[in-house]
JSON list of C-alpha atoms in Angstrom, two decimals:
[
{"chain": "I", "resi": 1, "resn": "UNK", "atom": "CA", "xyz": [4.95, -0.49, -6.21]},
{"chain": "I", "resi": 2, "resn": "UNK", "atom": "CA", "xyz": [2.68, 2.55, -6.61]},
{"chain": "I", "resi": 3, "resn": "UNK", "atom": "CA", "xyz": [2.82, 5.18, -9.14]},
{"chain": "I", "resi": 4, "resn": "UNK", "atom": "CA", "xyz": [2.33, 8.69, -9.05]},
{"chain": "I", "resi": 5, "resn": "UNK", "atom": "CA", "xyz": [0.92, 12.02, -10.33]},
{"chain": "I", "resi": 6, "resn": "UNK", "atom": "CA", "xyz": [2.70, 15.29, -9.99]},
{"chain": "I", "resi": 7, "resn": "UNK", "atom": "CA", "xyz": [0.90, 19.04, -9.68]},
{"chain": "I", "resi": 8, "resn": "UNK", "atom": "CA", "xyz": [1.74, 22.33, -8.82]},
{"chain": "I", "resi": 9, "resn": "UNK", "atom": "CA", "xyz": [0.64, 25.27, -6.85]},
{"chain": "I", "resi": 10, "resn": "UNK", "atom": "CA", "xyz": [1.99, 28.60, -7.49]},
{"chain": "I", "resi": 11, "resn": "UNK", "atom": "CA", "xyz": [1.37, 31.49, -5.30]},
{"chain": "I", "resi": 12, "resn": "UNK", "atom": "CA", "xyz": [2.74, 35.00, -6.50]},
{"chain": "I", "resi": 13, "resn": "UNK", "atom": "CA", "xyz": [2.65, 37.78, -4.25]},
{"chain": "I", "resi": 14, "resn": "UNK", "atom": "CA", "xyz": [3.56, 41.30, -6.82]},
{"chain": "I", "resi": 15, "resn": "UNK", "atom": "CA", "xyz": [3.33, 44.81, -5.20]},
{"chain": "I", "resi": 16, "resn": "UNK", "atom": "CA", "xyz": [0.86, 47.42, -7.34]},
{"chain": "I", "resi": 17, "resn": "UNK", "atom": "CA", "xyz": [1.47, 50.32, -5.85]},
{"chain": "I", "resi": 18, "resn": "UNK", "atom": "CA", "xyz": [0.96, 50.39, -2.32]},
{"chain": "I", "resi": 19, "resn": "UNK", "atom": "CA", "xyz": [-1.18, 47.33, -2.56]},
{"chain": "I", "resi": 20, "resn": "UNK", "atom": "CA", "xyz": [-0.30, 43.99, -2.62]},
{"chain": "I", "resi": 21, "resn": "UNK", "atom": "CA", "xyz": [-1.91, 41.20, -5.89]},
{"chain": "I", "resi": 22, "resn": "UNK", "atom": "CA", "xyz": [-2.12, 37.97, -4.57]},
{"chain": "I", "resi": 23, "resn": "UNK", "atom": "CA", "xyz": [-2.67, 35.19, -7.39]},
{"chain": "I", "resi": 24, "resn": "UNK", "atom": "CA", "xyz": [-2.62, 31.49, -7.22]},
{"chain": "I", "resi": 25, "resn": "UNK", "atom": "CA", "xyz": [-2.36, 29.36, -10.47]},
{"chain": "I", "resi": 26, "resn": "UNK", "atom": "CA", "xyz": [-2.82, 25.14, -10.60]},
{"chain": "I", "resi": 27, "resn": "UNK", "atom": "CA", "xyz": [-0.43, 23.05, -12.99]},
{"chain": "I", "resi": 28, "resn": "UNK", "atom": "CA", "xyz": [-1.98, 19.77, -13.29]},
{"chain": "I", "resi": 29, "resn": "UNK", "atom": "CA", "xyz": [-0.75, 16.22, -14.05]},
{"chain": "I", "resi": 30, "resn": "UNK", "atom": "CA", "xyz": [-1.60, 16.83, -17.31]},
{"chain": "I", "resi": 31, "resn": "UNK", "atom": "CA", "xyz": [-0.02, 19.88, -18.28]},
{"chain": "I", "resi": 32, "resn": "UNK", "atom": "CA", "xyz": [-2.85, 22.31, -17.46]},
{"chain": "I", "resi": 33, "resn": "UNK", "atom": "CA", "xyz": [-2.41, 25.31, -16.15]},
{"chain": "I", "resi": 34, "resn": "UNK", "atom": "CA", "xyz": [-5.60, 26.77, -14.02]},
{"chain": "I", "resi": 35, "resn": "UNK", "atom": "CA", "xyz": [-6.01, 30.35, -12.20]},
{"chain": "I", "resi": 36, "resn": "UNK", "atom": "CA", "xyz": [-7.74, 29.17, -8.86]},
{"chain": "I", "resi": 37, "resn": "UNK", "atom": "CA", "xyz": [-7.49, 32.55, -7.29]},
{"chain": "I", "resi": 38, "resn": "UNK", "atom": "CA", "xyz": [-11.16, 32.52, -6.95]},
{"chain": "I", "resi": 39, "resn": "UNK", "atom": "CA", "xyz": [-11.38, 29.17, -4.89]},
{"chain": "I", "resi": 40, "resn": "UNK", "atom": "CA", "xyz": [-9.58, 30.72, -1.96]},
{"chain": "I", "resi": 41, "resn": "UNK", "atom": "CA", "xyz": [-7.89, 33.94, -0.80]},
{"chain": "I", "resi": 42, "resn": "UNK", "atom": "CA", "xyz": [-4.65, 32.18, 1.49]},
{"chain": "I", "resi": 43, "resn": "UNK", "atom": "CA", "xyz": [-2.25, 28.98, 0.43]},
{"chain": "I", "resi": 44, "resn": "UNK", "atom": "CA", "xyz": [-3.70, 26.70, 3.68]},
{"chain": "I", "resi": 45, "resn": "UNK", "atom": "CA", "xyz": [-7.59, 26.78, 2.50]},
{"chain": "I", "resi": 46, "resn": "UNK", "atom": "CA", "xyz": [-5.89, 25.52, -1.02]},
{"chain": "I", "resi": 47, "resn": "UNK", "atom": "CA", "xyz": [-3.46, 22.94, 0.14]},
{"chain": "I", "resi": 48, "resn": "UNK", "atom": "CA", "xyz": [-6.65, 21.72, 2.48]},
{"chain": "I", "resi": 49, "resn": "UNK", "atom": "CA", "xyz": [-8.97, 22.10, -0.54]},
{"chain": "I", "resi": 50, "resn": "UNK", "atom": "CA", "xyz": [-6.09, 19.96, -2.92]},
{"chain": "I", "resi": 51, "resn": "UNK", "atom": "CA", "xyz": [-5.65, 17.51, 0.09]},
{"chain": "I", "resi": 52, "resn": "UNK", "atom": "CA", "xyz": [-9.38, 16.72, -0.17]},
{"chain": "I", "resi": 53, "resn": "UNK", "atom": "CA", "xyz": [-9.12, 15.50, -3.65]},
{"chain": "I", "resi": 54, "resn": "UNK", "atom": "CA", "xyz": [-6.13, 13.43, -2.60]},
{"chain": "I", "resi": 55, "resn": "UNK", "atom": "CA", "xyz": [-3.24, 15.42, -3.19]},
{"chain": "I", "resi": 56, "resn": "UNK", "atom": "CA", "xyz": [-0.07, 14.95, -0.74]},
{"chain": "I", "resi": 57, "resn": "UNK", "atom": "CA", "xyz": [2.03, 17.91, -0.14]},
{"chain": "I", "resi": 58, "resn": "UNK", "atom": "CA", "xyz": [6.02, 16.97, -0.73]},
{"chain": "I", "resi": 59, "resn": "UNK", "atom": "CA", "xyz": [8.02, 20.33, -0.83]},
{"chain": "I", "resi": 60, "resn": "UNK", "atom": "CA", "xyz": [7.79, 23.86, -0.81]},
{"chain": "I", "resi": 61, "resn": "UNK", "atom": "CA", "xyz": [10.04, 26.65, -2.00]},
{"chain": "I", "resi": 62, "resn": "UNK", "atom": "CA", "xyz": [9.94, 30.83, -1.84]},
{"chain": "I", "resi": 63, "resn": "UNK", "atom": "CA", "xyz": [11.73, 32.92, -4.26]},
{"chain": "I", "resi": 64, "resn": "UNK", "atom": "CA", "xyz": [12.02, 36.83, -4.25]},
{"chain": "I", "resi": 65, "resn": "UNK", "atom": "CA", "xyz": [12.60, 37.57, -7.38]},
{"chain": "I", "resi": 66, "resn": "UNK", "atom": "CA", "xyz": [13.39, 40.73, -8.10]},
{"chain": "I", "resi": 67, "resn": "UNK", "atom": "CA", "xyz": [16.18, 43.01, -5.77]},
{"chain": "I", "resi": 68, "resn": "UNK", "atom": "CA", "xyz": [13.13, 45.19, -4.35]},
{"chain": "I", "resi": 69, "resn": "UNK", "atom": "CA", "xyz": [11.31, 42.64, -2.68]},
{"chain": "I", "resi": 70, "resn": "UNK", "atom": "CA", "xyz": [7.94, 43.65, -4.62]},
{"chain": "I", "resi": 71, "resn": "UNK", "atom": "CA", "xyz": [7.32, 39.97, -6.03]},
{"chain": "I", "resi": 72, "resn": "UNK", "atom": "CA", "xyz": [7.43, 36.79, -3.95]},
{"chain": "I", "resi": 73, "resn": "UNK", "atom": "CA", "xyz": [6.74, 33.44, -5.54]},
{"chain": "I", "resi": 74, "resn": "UNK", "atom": "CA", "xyz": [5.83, 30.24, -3.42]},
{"chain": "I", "resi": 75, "resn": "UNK", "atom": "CA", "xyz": [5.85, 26.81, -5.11]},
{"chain": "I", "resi": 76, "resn": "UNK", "atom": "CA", "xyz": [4.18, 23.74, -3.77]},
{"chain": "I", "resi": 77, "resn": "UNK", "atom": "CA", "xyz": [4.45, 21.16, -5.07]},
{"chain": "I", "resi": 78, "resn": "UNK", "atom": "CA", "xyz": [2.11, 17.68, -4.68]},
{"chain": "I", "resi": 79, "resn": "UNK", "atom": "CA", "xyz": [1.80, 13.87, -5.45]},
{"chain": "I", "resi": 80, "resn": "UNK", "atom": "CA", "xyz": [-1.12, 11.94, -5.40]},
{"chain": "I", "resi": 81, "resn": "UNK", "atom": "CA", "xyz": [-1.34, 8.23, -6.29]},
{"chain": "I", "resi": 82, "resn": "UNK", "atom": "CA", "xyz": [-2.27, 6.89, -9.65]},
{"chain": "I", "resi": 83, "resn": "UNK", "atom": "CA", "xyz": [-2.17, 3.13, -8.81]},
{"chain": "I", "resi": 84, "resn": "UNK", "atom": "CA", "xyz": [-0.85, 0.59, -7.15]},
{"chain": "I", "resi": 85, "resn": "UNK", "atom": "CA", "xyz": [1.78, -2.21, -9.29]},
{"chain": "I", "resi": 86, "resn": "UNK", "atom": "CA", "xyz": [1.95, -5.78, -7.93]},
{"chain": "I", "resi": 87, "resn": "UNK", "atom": "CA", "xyz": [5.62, -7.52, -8.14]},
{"chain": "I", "resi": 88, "resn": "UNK", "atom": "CA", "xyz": [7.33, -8.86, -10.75]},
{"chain": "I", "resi": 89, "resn": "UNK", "atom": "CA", "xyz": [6.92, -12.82, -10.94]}
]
């Protein structure tokens, strides 16, 4: 049976102005919580650059959370293995 770690990618999306703030923040298996904003400026280049250190993608979800539409949260979230059990004997 194999086990698994769980992480998180957040991307919010909040309107200053006429300008859109785009952040993205890492929640690790651990409990971390990490602003990778700097690593990459779109979700894809993340996901590719998480995928490269093993990390699965399993869902995804959007919320607009506010009536006006000026913030948009995405949440993806990943799995990556820890380790593999054998069987019960």
């Amino acid at each position: 049976m194999m086990t698994w770690e769980y992480a998180l990618l957040v991307r919010r999306r909040e309107a200053e102005g006429q300008r859109w703030r785009l952040s993205f923040f890492w929640y690790g298996p651990d409990g971390s919580r990490e602003d990778v904003s700097a690593y990459a400026d779109t979700a894809i280049a993340l996901l590719n650059r998480f995928g490269a250190q093993g990390w699965e993608l399993v869902s995804a979800a959007e919320d607009v959370n506010n009536l006006e539409g000026t913030t948009e949260v995405h949440r993806y979230h990943l799995k990556r293995p820890i380790r593999e059990i054998g069987p019960r004997r």
